[in-house]
Coordinates of C-alpha atoms and ligand atoms in Angstrom, one line a residue:
X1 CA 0.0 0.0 0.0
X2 CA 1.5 3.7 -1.3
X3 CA 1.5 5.6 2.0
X4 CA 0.3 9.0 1.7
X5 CA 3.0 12.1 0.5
X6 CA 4.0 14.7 3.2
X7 CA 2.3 17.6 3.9
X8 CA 3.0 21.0 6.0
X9 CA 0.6 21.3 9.0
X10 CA -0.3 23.7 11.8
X11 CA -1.0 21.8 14.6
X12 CA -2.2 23.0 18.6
X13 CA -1.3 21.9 21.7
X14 CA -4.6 20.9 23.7
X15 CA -2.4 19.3 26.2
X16 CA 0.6 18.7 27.9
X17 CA 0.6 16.0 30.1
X18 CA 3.9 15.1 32.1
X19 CA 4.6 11.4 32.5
X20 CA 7.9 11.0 34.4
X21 CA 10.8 13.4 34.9
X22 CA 11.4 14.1 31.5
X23 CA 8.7 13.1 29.2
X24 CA 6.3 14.6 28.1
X25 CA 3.0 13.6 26.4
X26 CA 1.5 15.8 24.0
X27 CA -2.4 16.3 22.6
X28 CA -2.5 18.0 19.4
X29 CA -5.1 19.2 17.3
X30 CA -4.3 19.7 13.6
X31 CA -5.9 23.0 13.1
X32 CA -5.1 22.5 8.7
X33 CA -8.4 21.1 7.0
X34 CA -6.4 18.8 5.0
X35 CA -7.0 15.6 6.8
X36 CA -3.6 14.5 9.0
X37 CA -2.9 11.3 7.3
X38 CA -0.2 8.5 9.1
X39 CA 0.1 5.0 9.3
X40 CA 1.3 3.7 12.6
X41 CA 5.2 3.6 13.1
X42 CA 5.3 6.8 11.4
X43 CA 6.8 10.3 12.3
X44 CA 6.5 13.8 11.8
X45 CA 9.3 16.4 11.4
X46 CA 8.7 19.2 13.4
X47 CA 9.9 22.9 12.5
X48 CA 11.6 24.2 15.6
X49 CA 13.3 27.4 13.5
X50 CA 13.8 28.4 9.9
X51 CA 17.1 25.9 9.9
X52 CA 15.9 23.3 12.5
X53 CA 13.9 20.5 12.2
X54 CA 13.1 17.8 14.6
X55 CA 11.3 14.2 13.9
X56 CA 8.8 12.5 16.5
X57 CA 6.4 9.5 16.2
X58 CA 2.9 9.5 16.3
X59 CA 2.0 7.1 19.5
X60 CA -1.7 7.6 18.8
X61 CA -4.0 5.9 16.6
X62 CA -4.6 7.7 13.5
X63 CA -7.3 9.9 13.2
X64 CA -7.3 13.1 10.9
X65 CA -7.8 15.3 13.2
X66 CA -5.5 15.0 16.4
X67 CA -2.6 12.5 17.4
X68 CA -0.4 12.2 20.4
X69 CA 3.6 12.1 21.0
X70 CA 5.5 11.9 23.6
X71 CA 9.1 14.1 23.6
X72 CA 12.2 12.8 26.2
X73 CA 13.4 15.9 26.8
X74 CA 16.8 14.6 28.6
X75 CA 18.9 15.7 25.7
X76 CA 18.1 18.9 26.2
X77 CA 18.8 20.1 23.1
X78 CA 17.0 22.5 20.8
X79 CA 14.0 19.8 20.3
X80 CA 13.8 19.4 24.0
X81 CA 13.7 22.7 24.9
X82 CA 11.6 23.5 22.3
X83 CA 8.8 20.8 23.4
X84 CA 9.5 21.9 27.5
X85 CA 8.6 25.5 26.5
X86 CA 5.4 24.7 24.8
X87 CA 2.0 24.7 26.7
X88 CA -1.2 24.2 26.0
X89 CA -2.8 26.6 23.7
X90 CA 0.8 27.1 21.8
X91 CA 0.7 26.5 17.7
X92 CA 3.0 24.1 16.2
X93 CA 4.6 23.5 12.7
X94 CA 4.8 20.2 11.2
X95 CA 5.4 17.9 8.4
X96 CA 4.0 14.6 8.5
X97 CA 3.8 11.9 7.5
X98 CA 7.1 10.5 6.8
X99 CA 8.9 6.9 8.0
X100 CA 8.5 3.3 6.8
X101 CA 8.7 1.9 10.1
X102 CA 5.1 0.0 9.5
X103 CA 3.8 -2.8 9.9
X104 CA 3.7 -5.9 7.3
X105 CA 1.1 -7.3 6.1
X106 CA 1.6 -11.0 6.5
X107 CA 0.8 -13.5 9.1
X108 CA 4.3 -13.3 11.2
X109 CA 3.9 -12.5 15.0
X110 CA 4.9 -9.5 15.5
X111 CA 7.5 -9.1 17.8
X112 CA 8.0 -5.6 19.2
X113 CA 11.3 -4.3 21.2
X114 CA 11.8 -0.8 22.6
X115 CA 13.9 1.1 24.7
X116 CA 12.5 4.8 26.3
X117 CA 10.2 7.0 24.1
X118 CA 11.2 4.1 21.7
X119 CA 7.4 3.1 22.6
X120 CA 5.6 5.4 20.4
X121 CA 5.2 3.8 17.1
X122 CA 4.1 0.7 18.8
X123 CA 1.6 2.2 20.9
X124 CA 0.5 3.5 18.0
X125 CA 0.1 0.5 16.5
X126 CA -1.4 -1.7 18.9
X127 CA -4.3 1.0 19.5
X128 CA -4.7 0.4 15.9
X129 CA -5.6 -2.9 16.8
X130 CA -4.4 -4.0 13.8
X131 CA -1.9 -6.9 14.9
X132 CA -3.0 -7.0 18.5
X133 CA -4.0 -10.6 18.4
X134 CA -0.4 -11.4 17.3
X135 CA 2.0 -9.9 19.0
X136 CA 4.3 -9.4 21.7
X137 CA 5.5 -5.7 23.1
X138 CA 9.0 -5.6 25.0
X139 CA 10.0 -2.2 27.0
X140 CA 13.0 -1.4 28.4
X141 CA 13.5 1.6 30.4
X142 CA 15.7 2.1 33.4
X143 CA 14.5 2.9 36.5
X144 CA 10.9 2.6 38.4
X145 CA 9.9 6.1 37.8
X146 CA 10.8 5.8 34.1
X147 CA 7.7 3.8 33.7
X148 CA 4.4 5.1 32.2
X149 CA 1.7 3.7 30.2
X150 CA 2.4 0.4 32.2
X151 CA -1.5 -0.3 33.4
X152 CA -2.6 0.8 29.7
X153 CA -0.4 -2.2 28.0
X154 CA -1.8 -4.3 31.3
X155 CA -5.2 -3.9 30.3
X156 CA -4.9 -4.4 26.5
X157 CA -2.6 -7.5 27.5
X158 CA -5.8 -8.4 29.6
X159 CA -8.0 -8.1 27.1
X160 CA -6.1 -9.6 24.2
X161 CA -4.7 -13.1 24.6
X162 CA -3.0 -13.0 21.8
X163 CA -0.9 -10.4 23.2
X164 CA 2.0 -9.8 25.9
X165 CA 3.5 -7.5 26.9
X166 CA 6.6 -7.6 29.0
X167 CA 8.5 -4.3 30.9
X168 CA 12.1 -4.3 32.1
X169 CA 13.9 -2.0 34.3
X170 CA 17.8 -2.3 33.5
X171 CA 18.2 -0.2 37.3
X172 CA 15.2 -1.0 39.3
X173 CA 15.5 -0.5 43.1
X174 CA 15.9 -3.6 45.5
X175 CA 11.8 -3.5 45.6
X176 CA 11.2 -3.9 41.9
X177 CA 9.1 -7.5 41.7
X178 CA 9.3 -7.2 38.1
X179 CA 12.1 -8.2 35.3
X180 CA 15.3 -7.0 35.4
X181 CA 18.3 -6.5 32.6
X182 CA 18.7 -5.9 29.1
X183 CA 15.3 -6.5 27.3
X184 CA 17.9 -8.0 24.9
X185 CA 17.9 -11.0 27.0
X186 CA 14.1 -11.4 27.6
X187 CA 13.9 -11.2 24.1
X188 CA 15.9 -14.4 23.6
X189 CA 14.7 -16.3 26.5
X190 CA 11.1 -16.3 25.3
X191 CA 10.9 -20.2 24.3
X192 CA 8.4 -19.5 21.3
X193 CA 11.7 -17.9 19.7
X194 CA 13.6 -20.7 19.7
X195 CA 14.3 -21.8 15.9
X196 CA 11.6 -24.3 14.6
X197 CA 14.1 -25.9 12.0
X198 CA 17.7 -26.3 12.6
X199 CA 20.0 -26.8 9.7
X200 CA 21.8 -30.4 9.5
X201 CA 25.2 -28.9 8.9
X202 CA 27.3 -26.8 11.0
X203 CA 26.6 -22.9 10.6
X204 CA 23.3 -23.9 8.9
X205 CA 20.2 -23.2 10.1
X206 CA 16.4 -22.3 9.6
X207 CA 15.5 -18.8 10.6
X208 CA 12.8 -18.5 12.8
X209 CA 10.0 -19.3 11.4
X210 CA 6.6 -17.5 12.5
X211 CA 8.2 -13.8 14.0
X212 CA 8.9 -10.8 13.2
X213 CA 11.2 -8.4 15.0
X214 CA 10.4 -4.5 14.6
X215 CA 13.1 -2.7 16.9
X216 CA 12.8 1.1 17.9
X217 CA 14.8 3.3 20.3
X218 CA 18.6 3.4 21.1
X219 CA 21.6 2.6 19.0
X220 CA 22.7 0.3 21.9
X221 CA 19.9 -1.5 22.2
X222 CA 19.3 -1.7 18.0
X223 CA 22.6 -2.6 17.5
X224 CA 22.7 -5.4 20.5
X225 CA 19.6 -6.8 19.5
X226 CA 20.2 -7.1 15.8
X227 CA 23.4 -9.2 16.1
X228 CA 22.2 -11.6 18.6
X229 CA 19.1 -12.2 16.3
X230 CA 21.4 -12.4 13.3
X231 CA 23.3 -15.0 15.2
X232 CA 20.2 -17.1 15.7
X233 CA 19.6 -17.1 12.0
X234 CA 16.8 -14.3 11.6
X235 CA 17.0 -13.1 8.7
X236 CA 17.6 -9.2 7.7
X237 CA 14.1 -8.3 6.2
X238 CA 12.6 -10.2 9.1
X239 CA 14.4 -7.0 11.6
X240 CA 12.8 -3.8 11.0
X241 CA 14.8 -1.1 12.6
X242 CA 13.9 2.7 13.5
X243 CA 16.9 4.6 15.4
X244 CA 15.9 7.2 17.5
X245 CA 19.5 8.3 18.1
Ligands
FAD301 C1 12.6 8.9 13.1 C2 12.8 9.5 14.5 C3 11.7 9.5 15.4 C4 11.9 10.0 16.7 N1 10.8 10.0 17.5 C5 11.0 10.5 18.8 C6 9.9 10.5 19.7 O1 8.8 10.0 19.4 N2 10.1 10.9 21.0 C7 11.4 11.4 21.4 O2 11.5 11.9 22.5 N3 12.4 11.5 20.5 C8 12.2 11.0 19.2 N4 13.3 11.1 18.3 C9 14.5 11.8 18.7 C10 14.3 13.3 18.4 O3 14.1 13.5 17.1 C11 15.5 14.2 18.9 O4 16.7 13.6 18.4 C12 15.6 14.3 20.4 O5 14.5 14.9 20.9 C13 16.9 15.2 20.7 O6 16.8 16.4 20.1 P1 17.4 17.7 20.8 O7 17.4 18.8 19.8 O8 16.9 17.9 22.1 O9 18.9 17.2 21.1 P2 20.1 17.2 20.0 O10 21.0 18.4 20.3 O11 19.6 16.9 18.7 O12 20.9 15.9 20.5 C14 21.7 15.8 21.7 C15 22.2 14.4 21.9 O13 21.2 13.6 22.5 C16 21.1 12.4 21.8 N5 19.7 11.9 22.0 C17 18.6 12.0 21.2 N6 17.5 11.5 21.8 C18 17.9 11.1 23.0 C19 17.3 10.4 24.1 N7 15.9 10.1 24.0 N8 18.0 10.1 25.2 C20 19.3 10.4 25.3 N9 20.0 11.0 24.3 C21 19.3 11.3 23.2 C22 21.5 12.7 20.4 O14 22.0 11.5 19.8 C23 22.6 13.7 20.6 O15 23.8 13.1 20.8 C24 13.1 10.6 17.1 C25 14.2 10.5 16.2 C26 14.0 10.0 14.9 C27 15.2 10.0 14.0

């Protein structure tokens, strides 16, 4: 499917919601009446001056009309200032959509792995609802109050059996009852990812058979998780990858 050609929007904040320490979530209303078109896993480029542009995901479903992001502003460089000064009521400048970060159409589990505001596109996808029956969602953040958004991806995980969702804290405190590490390794210790086929000769072997893996969020992370499902015989156009920075 041909995904729609970028436009140049005016957008408005209705609301600026803080989630942890440093990000932000944002409501904004596209105020153009050319309908805001994006497929899930896609971004918009955001004008912060005449020579500075900045690109953030959609984490909302679409709709033509309004859509959500959510801005780490730990960098705190011109994009994160930017988005700190903002408040409700402020205009924005956008272009959207842009990104091929989306989801394939084919009968693969889906197999989603992000690290920090790494998130977005695939809350935007699962409130599509699109592959919710067939996937699995792995977050990685650091510390306890990093977390958001946890109870939401709870309740769809309630709701959906066909869906899990799994949260790890690489620094949790000594209370933190949930996993620990490098979502890296949760990743691989899931048993339904073990190879279905393995080749007869040495170095040979079937990739994995009924998965996908769509990874989004740090280099570290992208790069770490890449190689060890390279090693295990994934194949290239089975990783789809979307670097944050
Ligand atoms: C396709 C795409 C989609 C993106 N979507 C989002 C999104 O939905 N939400 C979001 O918060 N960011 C997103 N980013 C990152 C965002 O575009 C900016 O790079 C980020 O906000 C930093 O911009 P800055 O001007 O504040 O800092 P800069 O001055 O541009 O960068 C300062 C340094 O911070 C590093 N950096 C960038 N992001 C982070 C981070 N989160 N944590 C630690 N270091 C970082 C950069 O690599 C650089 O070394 C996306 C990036 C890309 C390429």
């Amino acid at each position: 499917m041909a995904l729609p050609k970028p436009r140049q929007y005016t957008g408005s904040i209705t609301k600026k919601l803080q989630l942890t320490k440093t990000v932000f979530q944002f409501f904004i209303q596209n105020q153009q009446p050319n309908p805001l078109l994006f497929t899930p896993g896609q971004y918009a480029t955001f004008i912060i001056d005449p020579q500075t542009r900045r690109q953030y995901t959609f984490c909302s479903a679409p709709n033509p009309s309004s859509f959500e992001l959510i801005v780490d502003v730990s960098p705190m460089g011109v994009g994160s200032r930017y988005f700190l000064e903002r408040k409700e009521g402020d205009r924005v400048e956008f272009l959207a959509p842009f990104g091929n970060f989306t989801l394939s159409e084919n009968p693969l589990k889906k197999i989603f792995i992000a690290t920090g505001t790494g998130i977005a596109p695939f809350r935007s996808m699962l409130l599509n609802g699109k592959e919710i029956s067939n996937c699995s969602l792995y977050w990685g953040l650091r510390y306890e109050d990093d977390v958001y958004w946890d109870q939401e991806f709870q309740t769809l995980a309630g709701q959906y059996t066909g869906f899990q969702y799994f949260l790890v804290l690489s620094k949790p405190s000594q209370n933190w009852q949930g996993l620990t590490g490098h979502i890296t390794e949760h990743v691989l210790k899931n048993p339904s990812f073990i190879p279905t086929h393995v080749g007869t000769s040495a170095g040979e072997g079937e990739n994995l058979q009924n998965s996908e893996f769509y990874l989004c969020g740090n280099n570290a992370m992208i790069t770490e998780m890449k190689n060890r499902l390279s090693a295990k015989n994934v194949r290239n156009e089975r990783i789809k990858i979307d670097l944050f920075y």
